[in-house]
Amino acid sequence: MAGSNHTPIKPVHRARLDNIAVVLHRPHFPENIGAVARACKNMGIFHLIVVDPLDCDLTRILKMATHASEDVVANMEVYDDLAEALGPFNYIVGTTARRGSQRRTVMNPREVARELIPISQNNRIALLFGPENRGLANRELKLCHTLVTIPTSEFASLNLAQAVMIMLYEIFTASAEFPPDFVPRLASSFELEAMYDHLSRTLAKIHFINPENPEYWMMNIRRFFSRMQLRARDVKIIRGICRQIEWYCEERVERLLREAGVNRVDPEGDCEDRFFGGE
Amino acid sequence: MAGSNHTPIKPVHRARLDNIAVVLHRPHFPENIGAVARACKNMGIFHLIVVDPLDCDLTRILKMATHASEDVVANMEVYDDLAEALGPFNYIVGTTARRGSQRRTVMNPREVARELIPISQNNRIALLFGPENRGLANRELKLCHTLVTIPTSEFASLNLAQAVMIMLYEIFTASAEFPPDFVPRLASSFELEAMYDHLSRTLAKIHFINPENPEYWMMNIRRFFSRMQLRARDVKIIRGICRQIEWYCEERVERLLREAGVNRVDPEGDCEDRFFGGE
């Protein structure tokens, strides 16, 4: 007790590793899964998820995992579908070697690691890695809240397990010497995707986006919202606005027609094409 | 060109990678040698030395090195004796997972990477790694100028190539002043306030916020948007959606009334109160 008068303890905040999972999407080689399991164990991560692996040969996985990481392999979850695997996560970090193609902000591993310290206190985080040969496709990057690129020399293609190791090492060593910002629970991927569906329908209805190809136009909307860390209540507000737009239009139409003494002629009628939206 | 006189260029100090070599002492598995060659290529190191390897099967090495790192493998030097291999080097960094046994100062990779920046300008540096199963022995650590331990969770035994990757990654990124993230022009206050006005009118119109006291309800909306750094084009998108909501409602009403052969009765009419909005 006496000592505490002389030594003010500076709290060091670190990421909550038990809230972080490594997600491998379509890995080709069981040896890489094993090497990733070992890297997880080295860096204090115990949650490994594999989605639609090309080969999940346990003998080859365990050879690279080594005896010490058997528990990580035993607890490994295997999914068929990426969206389902990511559903329960509140914050998804996508790794990509491609720069600029998405015109989205891409951070380096150290920046991401620092960002994850406060987020990890109350949220489940997925670190998402694509297949060895081609990385994450655009439709997969779309699911991510933030993107990270590992700085390299000209030859940017890293071995999968080594890329995982660099990310985990940065997270393991990152500590903030200040109280982390309180980050409330963020919307889960389930909630987010349902919101994007709803937005897509509403924006197509008001002809802000082309109903023929809503996914293309929704890319801008996704990029826009992925820059914020949307919380569950933000999602509720946005869906509330969508419902309200629909309600208002119907209500006005009904009332004006009623006042004019006219029966509805075309309750779901479309107006002529007039697209404002997208870019 | 004239501008360059006025813009002091901030010197970026980095390690001179061409003065740095990776030295593997008695590696057991050719796959690890190959994976190290690839890591070297990723991180801009072209000098790989292997001392007394147990197996130097070139096919297995090249399989892991991948085509892109063939030049590193082609230039690889193989020695029988460690002291001979280290002879030409001015500064030797030894890696060890064992802590404290040597009663020598052990740095972490980031500290070593910073230290190597000035040293590498005029000196040849060897990064020395021991065999997979037992690491560097004391007699080998003795040859080193400094020791480094990679921070890990309880399970401290890293895959050889992953340990090399972490060291090279730290050296590659050390002191590198990353080009600042490109920050596009943010919306001006004029643009923002005009957007909030527009949003307020639209949201009041669709009864998402109470038209009696829009400012109060707009606080949530402002809080929501102030979490992002809105850019000029974001503001345009948001105002575009507002216009589109208004256009859609008017258009539908007009068309339905026209089809019903009715003249507009109340173009600015309000519908009954029904507030969703706010929180």
XYZ file of C-alpha atoms in Angstrom:
558
model
C 0.000 0.000 0.000
C 2.805 2.362 0.915
C 4.416 1.796 -2.438
C 1.350 2.935 -4.274
C 1.970 6.473 -3.067
C 5.216 6.538 -4.970
C 4.368 4.530 -8.018
C 1.327 5.728 -9.845
C 0.237 2.746 -11.868
C -0.352 3.681 -15.453
C -3.047 1.372 -16.728
C -2.109 -0.352 -19.939
C -5.048 -1.406 -22.033
C -4.842 -4.299 -24.400
C -7.191 -5.995 -26.766
C -9.479 -8.628 -25.245
C -8.116 -11.613 -27.127
C -11.006 -13.868 -26.092
C -13.287 -11.665 -28.205
C -11.197 -12.137 -31.339
C -11.466 -14.944 -33.885
C -9.464 -15.809 -36.984
C -11.679 -16.701 -39.954
C -10.104 -18.450 -42.959
C -12.281 -18.321 -46.061
C -11.759 -21.254 -48.437
C -8.197 -22.168 -47.454
C -6.672 -24.620 -49.927
C -3.990 -26.321 -47.847
C -4.555 -28.087 -44.519
C -0.930 -27.276 -43.624
C -1.825 -23.593 -43.657
C -4.778 -24.202 -41.340
C -2.403 -25.984 -38.971
C 0.211 -23.232 -39.153
C -2.529 -20.677 -38.447
C -3.683 -22.695 -35.410
C -0.122 -22.595 -34.085
C 0.148 -18.841 -34.695
C -3.162 -18.397 -32.830
C -1.833 -20.350 -29.871
C 1.423 -18.348 -29.903
C -0.495 -15.103 -29.765
C -3.223 -16.010 -27.275
C -6.131 -16.457 -29.707
C -8.243 -19.577 -29.242
C -11.061 -19.097 -31.703
C -10.382 -20.370 -35.219
C -13.104 -20.615 -37.877
C -12.683 -22.232 -41.268
C -15.226 -21.616 -44.018
C -15.631 -24.035 -46.940
C -12.084 -25.442 -46.846
C -10.854 -27.226 -49.963
C -9.221 -29.923 -47.847
C -9.598 -30.317 -44.113
C -7.299 -33.330 -43.600
C -6.823 -33.430 -39.850
C -3.530 -35.304 -39.985
C -1.967 -32.646 -42.186
C -3.485 -29.864 -40.070
C -2.156 -31.316 -36.823
C 1.315 -31.876 -38.264
C 1.749 -28.124 -38.686
C -0.261 -27.142 -35.629
C 2.102 -29.144 -33.392
C 0.978 -30.835 -30.194
C 0.770 -27.543 -28.297
C -1.997 -26.177 -30.530
C -4.208 -29.268 -30.570
C -6.814 -27.504 -28.452
C -7.169 -24.713 -31.011
C -7.734 -27.330 -33.736
C -10.160 -29.311 -31.546
C -12.240 -26.181 -30.966
C -12.061 -25.074 -34.589
C -15.452 -24.379 -36.171
C -16.129 -25.281 -39.795
C -18.861 -23.532 -41.807
C -20.135 -23.875 -45.350
C -21.222 -20.289 -45.719
C -19.213 -17.142 -45.016
C -22.145 -14.894 -44.154
C -23.383 -17.462 -41.647
C -19.934 -17.789 -40.071
C -19.618 -14.009 -39.727
C -23.167 -13.496 -38.491
C -22.436 -13.284 -34.751
C -19.512 -10.871 -35.144
C -19.797 -7.147 -34.498
C -16.653 -6.009 -36.270
C -15.025 -7.646 -39.268
C -11.499 -6.862 -40.418
C -10.746 -7.943 -43.986
C -7.205 -8.493 -45.206
C -6.269 -7.608 -48.746
C -3.082 -7.229 -50.727
C -4.875 -5.235 -53.387
C -4.574 -1.547 -52.884
C -6.919 1.131 -53.999
C -9.181 -1.060 -56.090
C -11.988 -0.566 -53.621
C -11.381 3.126 -53.057
C -11.871 2.377 -49.395
C -9.631 3.408 -46.561
C -7.096 0.678 -45.951
C -5.176 0.645 -42.687
C -1.928 -1.049 -41.791
C -1.838 -3.812 -39.157
C -0.555 -1.530 -36.400
C -3.323 0.998 -36.901
C -5.937 -1.753 -36.911
C -4.462 -3.325 -33.785
C -4.753 -0.020 -31.933
C -8.289 0.450 -33.150
C -9.253 -3.018 -31.933
C -8.235 -2.353 -28.322
C -11.379 -0.395 -27.390
C -13.664 -2.251 -29.830
C -12.679 -5.655 -28.446
C -13.758 -4.770 -24.908
C -17.461 -5.222 -25.773
C -17.566 -6.662 -29.272
C -16.790 -9.870 -31.082
C -14.165 -9.313 -33.768
C -13.449 -11.478 -36.824
C -10.135 -11.265 -38.668
C -10.991 -12.478 -42.154
C -8.437 -13.975 -44.554
C -9.136 -15.128 -48.119
C -7.886 -18.143 -50.067
C -4.146 -18.488 -50.712
C -4.337 -17.965 -54.458
C -6.572 -14.951 -54.808
C -7.410 -13.417 -51.435
C -10.820 -12.002 -50.614
C -13.151 -11.146 -53.498
C -15.014 -7.848 -53.577
C -18.267 -9.467 -52.455
C -16.408 -10.762 -49.380
C -14.651 -7.461 -48.668
C -18.111 -5.911 -48.722
C -18.904 -7.709 -45.468
C -15.960 -6.058 -43.717
C -16.031 -2.972 -41.523
C -12.425 -2.144 -42.226
C -9.660 -3.331 -44.504
C -6.042 -3.941 -43.688
C -3.055 -4.382 -45.968
C 0.269 -5.640 -44.667
C 3.044 -3.389 -45.971
C 5.432 -5.292 -48.204
C 8.095 -4.837 -50.795
C 7.061 -5.267 -54.435
C 6.134 -8.935 -54.007
C 2.992 -8.479 -51.942
C 1.694 -12.049 -51.812
C 2.283 -13.364 -48.307
C 1.952 -16.932 -47.172
C -1.462 -17.215 -45.501
C -0.208 -18.307 -42.083
C 2.487 -15.603 -42.103
C -0.113 -12.946 -42.874
C -2.213 -14.235 -39.977
C 0.850 -14.208 -37.730
C 1.662 -10.563 -38.480
C -1.898 -9.500 -37.668
C -2.004 -11.526 -34.446
C 1.448 -10.322 -33.407
C 0.396 -6.697 -33.857
C -2.775 -7.277 -31.857
C -0.921 -9.182 -29.150
C 1.682 -6.462 -28.742
C -0.618 -3.461 -29.166
C -1.390 -1.720 -25.955
C -2.769 1.694 -25.350
C -1.489 3.667 -22.435
C -4.755 5.469 -22.040
C -8.222 4.412 -21.059
C -9.815 2.958 -24.150
C -12.710 4.801 -25.648
C -15.885 3.117 -24.613
C -17.252 1.416 -27.682
C -20.835 0.264 -27.232
C -22.014 -2.941 -28.810
C -21.863 -2.580 -32.580
C -24.495 -3.994 -34.900
C -23.886 -7.640 -35.740
C -23.374 -8.745 -39.309
C -26.905 -10.241 -39.260
C -28.364 -6.867 -38.284
C -26.249 -4.993 -40.827
C -27.104 -7.230 -43.751
C -30.815 -7.053 -42.926
C -30.489 -3.248 -42.874
C -28.746 -3.208 -46.267
C -31.542 -5.411 -47.669
C -34.154 -3.027 -46.324
C -32.280 0.043 -47.583
C -31.846 -1.538 -50.978
C -35.590 -2.169 -51.285
C -36.509 1.325 -50.102
C -33.954 3.126 -52.253
C -35.014 1.096 -55.267
C -38.647 1.963 -54.536
C -37.974 5.694 -54.507
C -35.776 5.198 -57.579
C -32.641 6.449 -55.886
C -30.938 3.296 -57.060
C -31.656 1.294 -60.168
C -34.026 -1.526 -59.214
C -32.585 -3.559 -62.087
C -29.181 -3.807 -60.467
C -29.478 -2.730 -56.839
C -26.262 -4.482 -55.723
C -24.117 -2.310 -57.967
C -25.669 0.889 -56.661
C -25.596 -0.315 -53.099
C -21.789 -0.403 -53.166
C -21.678 3.347 -52.562
C -24.145 3.047 -49.726
C -22.126 0.247 -48.146
C -18.890 2.183 -48.481
C -20.584 5.137 -46.881
C -21.893 3.240 -43.865
C -18.827 1.044 -43.428
C -16.852 4.181 -42.551
C -18.870 4.438 -39.347
C -19.047 1.807 -36.689
C -22.797 1.341 -36.857
C -24.407 0.405 -33.577
C -27.526 -1.662 -33.091
C -29.574 1.476 -32.445
C -28.221 3.215 -35.551
C -29.463 0.263 -37.568
C -32.860 0.678 -35.916
C -32.950 4.391 -36.802
C -32.034 3.742 -40.428
C -34.631 1.004 -40.798
C -37.123 3.294 -39.070
C -36.505 5.978 -41.704
C -37.003 3.388 -44.455
C -40.339 2.307 -42.958
C -41.360 5.920 -42.541
C -40.644 6.776 -46.178
C -42.869 3.894 -47.247
C -45.581 4.788 -44.767
C -45.604 8.463 -45.717
C -45.962 7.818 -49.415
C -48.781 5.337 -48.929
C -50.510 7.526 -46.375
C -50.484 10.634 -48.555
C -51.682 8.764 -51.566
C -54.496 7.150 -49.602
C -55.585 10.394 -47.992
C -55.564 12.474 -51.150
C -57.487 9.840 -53.023
C -59.961 9.485 -50.152
C -60.517 13.212 -50.067
C -61.022 13.233 -53.792
C -63.557 10.415 -53.416
C -61.544 8.041 -55.573
C -60.878 4.368 -54.991
C -57.288 3.229 -55.243
C -56.433 2.360 -58.791
C -52.866 1.231 -58.608
C -51.679 0.752 -55.071
C -48.236 -0.591 -56.040
C -47.877 1.380 -59.244
C -44.467 2.418 -60.359
C -43.656 5.830 -61.617
C -41.593 6.323 -64.724
C -37.896 5.690 -64.511
C -35.893 8.533 -63.109
C -32.688 7.560 -61.404
C -30.785 9.989 -59.359
C -28.674 7.712 -57.370
C -25.338 6.135 -56.909
C -22.450 7.938 -58.375
C 9.665 23.083 -59.160
C 10.042 26.415 -57.404
C 7.857 25.054 -54.630
C 10.472 22.516 -53.650
C 12.576 25.331 -52.172
C 9.820 26.078 -49.750
C 8.796 22.566 -48.841
C 11.322 20.992 -46.538
C 11.315 17.298 -47.315
C 10.997 15.266 -44.167
C 13.752 12.694 -44.384
C 12.426 9.191 -43.954
C 14.939 6.985 -42.243
C 14.716 3.328 -42.865
C 17.014 0.410 -42.497
C 19.205 -0.259 -45.524
C 17.729 -3.615 -46.434
C 20.554 -4.474 -48.829
C 22.890 -4.573 -45.819
C 20.769 -7.145 -43.985
C 20.928 -10.937 -44.320
C 18.888 -13.756 -42.811
C 21.022 -16.613 -41.464
C 19.359 -19.961 -40.680
C 21.485 -22.210 -38.484
C 20.864 -25.956 -38.997
C 17.300 -25.748 -40.286
C 15.651 -29.198 -40.403
C 12.942 -28.736 -43.014
C 13.511 -27.512 -46.570
C 9.917 -26.198 -46.554
C 10.943 -23.745 -43.850
C 13.895 -22.547 -45.919
C 11.494 -21.942 -48.814
C 8.974 -20.125 -46.633
C 11.806 -17.952 -45.286
C 12.914 -17.120 -48.851
C 9.380 -15.983 -49.625
C 9.223 -13.860 -46.457
C 12.564 -12.289 -47.437
C 11.199 -11.409 -50.870
C 7.998 -9.982 -49.325
C 10.025 -7.704 -47.067
C 12.749 -6.571 -49.461
C 15.610 -8.755 -48.194
C 17.612 -10.615 -50.841
C 20.418 -12.163 -48.851
C 19.680 -15.607 -47.375
C 22.348 -17.796 -45.770
C 21.837 -21.383 -44.636
C 24.358 -23.051 -42.327
C 24.666 -26.851 -42.117
C 21.096 -27.649 -43.155
C 19.762 -31.119 -42.346
C 18.057 -31.326 -45.737
C 18.489 -28.882 -48.573
C 16.094 -30.475 -51.104
C 15.691 -27.778 -53.707
C 12.319 -29.036 -54.955
C 10.806 -28.804 -51.485
C 12.445 -25.413 -50.917
C 11.101 -23.987 -54.172
C 7.602 -25.310 -53.563
C 7.283 -23.071 -50.516
C 9.369 -20.216 -51.917
C 6.948 -19.848 -54.856
C 8.051 -18.702 -58.274
C 8.398 -15.076 -57.187
C 11.186 -15.857 -54.703
C 13.273 -18.065 -56.963
C 15.962 -15.394 -57.161
C 16.396 -15.374 -53.381
C 16.825 -19.164 -53.441
C 19.211 -18.969 -56.425
C 21.407 -16.484 -54.564
C 21.223 -18.389 -51.282
C 24.615 -19.182 -49.737
C 25.199 -22.465 -47.945
C 27.952 -22.816 -45.309
C 29.140 -25.698 -43.154
C 30.326 -23.563 -40.286
C 28.442 -20.845 -38.438
C 31.469 -18.742 -37.455
C 32.636 -18.731 -41.057
C 29.203 -17.711 -42.321
C 28.994 -14.854 -39.818
C 32.563 -13.688 -40.459
C 31.834 -10.777 -42.830
C 29.060 -9.304 -40.693
C 29.438 -6.273 -38.449
C 26.384 -6.750 -36.300
C 24.639 -10.006 -35.386
C 21.147 -10.212 -33.941
C 20.332 -13.542 -32.278
C 16.766 -14.718 -31.817
C 15.775 -16.687 -28.758
C 12.571 -17.811 -27.106
C 14.347 -18.445 -23.824
C 14.121 -15.540 -21.498
C 16.583 -14.519 -18.862
C 18.726 -17.629 -19.082
C 21.566 -15.596 -20.497
C 21.215 -12.726 -18.068
C 21.693 -10.498 -21.077
C 19.499 -7.681 -22.229
C 16.886 -9.024 -24.576
C 15.009 -6.599 -26.780
C 11.735 -7.009 -28.592
C 11.593 -6.957 -32.406
C 10.389 -3.360 -32.586
C 13.235 -2.078 -30.434
C 15.774 -4.026 -32.473
C 14.289 -2.766 -35.738
C 14.697 0.840 -34.573
C 18.238 0.148 -33.460
C 19.114 -1.334 -36.849
C 18.160 1.786 -38.800
C 21.358 3.720 -38.055
C 23.533 0.603 -37.817
C 22.460 -0.649 -41.236
C 23.551 2.517 -43.004
C 27.222 1.474 -42.872
C 27.277 -2.066 -41.528
C 26.367 -5.550 -42.622
C 23.789 -7.080 -40.317
C 22.970 -10.783 -39.801
C 19.662 -11.905 -38.334
C 20.447 -15.318 -36.856
C 17.829 -18.020 -36.261
C 18.454 -21.444 -34.677
C 17.081 -24.896 -35.546
C 13.323 -25.488 -35.322
C 13.478 -27.869 -32.366
C 15.798 -26.130 -29.924
C 16.716 -22.651 -31.094
C 20.191 -21.175 -30.708
C 22.508 -22.747 -28.143
C 24.476 -20.618 -25.708
C 27.688 -20.949 -27.704
C 25.835 -19.561 -30.723
C 24.160 -16.741 -28.793
C 27.660 -15.772 -27.669
C 28.444 -14.699 -31.229
C 25.601 -12.188 -31.193
C 25.794 -8.476 -30.484
C 22.239 -8.333 -29.296
C 19.394 -10.736 -28.538
C 15.773 -10.470 -29.480
C 12.710 -12.361 -28.210
C 9.372 -12.205 -29.967
C 6.628 -11.560 -27.409
C 4.161 -14.428 -27.249
C 1.466 -15.938 -25.130
C 2.436 -18.942 -22.951
C 3.257 -21.122 -25.957
C 6.460 -19.396 -27.068
C 7.660 -21.766 -29.784
C 7.102 -20.076 -33.127
C 7.327 -21.673 -36.530
C 10.769 -20.752 -37.908
C 9.518 -18.943 -41.023
C 6.909 -17.056 -38.990
C 9.569 -15.870 -36.549
C 11.680 -14.677 -39.489
C 8.621 -12.937 -40.962
C 7.926 -10.995 -37.763
C 11.518 -9.768 -37.585
C 11.609 -8.768 -41.267
C 8.211 -7.109 -41.037
C 9.372 -5.003 -38.087
C 12.537 -3.999 -39.929
C 10.642 -3.264 -43.120
C 8.122 -1.058 -41.343
C 10.473 0.517 -38.807
C 10.505 4.274 -38.992
C 8.920 4.100 -42.349
C 6.809 7.187 -42.514
C 3.883 5.608 -44.277
C 2.499 7.894 -46.911
C -0.280 9.657 -45.033
C -3.714 8.229 -45.642
C -5.282 10.097 -48.466
C -7.987 12.260 -46.943
C -10.349 13.603 -49.562
C -11.830 17.062 -49.113
C -14.312 17.004 -46.268
C -17.626 18.801 -46.514
C -17.459 22.439 -45.482
C -19.616 23.743 -42.674
C -21.769 25.524 -45.260
C -22.383 22.272 -47.053
C -23.036 20.407 -43.812
C -25.525 22.909 -42.426
C -27.380 23.064 -45.719
C -27.570 19.287 -45.622
C -28.926 19.289 -42.055
C -31.549 21.867 -43.068
C -32.562 19.746 -46.005
C -32.631 16.556 -43.900
C -34.656 18.297 -41.238
C -37.281 19.374 -43.755
C -37.459 15.973 -45.376
C -37.572 14.018 -42.125
C -40.253 16.353 -40.772
C -42.226 15.908 -43.982
C -42.233 12.132 -43.694
C -42.966 12.534 -39.974
C -39.820 10.793 -38.872
C -39.145 13.791 -36.658
C -41.683 16.087 -35.032
C -42.199 19.093 -37.331
C -43.110 21.181 -34.267
C -39.630 20.943 -32.849
C -37.276 19.613 -35.529
C -34.098 20.922 -33.895
C -34.591 18.740 -30.862
C -35.071 15.616 -32.958
C -32.240 16.530 -35.277
C -29.744 16.201 -32.421
C -29.708 12.423 -32.873
C -29.216 12.782 -36.582
C -26.366 15.220 -36.074
C -24.727 12.949 -33.523
C -25.057 10.097 -35.948
C -23.415 11.921 -38.848
C -20.800 13.702 -36.775
C -19.230 10.308 -36.054
C -18.080 10.191 -39.670
C -15.985 12.672 -41.523
C -18.547 13.517 -44.142
C -17.085 14.364 -47.515
C -18.532 16.725 -50.057
C -19.790 13.815 -52.155
C -21.419 12.165 -49.123
C -23.375 15.357 -48.585
C -24.465 15.248 -52.209
C -25.639 11.642 -51.842
C -27.647 12.436 -48.704
C -29.288 15.472 -50.264
C -29.958 13.421 -53.364
C -31.860 10.879 -51.269
C -33.887 13.692 -49.656
C -34.830 15.114 -53.045
C -35.690 11.668 -54.286
C -38.041 10.971 -51.372
C -39.878 14.215 -52.117
C -39.943 13.606 -55.834
C -41.219 10.056 -55.449
C -44.099 11.018 -53.188
C -45.167 13.934 -55.357
C -44.829 11.939 -58.511
C -46.946 9.068 -57.239
C -49.643 11.384 -55.911
C -49.763 13.352 -59.143
C -49.879 10.301 -61.293
C -52.553 8.525 -59.283
C -54.732 11.609 -59.205
C -54.184 12.198 -62.888
C -55.142 8.652 -63.683
C -58.234 9.042 -61.513
C -59.077 12.242 -63.404
C -58.939 14.389 -60.271
C -57.375 17.801 -59.848
C -54.976 18.250 -56.961
C -56.852 19.302 -53.864
C -54.172 19.815 -51.297
C -50.685 19.675 -52.718
C -48.971 20.569 -49.455
C -51.421 18.748 -47.236
C -50.276 17.177 -44.024
C -51.223 13.741 -43.007
C -52.268 12.955 -39.481
C -49.592 12.932 -36.828
C -47.624 9.737 -36.532
C -44.115 10.109 -35.263
C -41.696 7.302 -35.447
C -38.525 9.115 -35.064
C -36.012 10.387 -32.637
C -34.716 7.686 -30.464
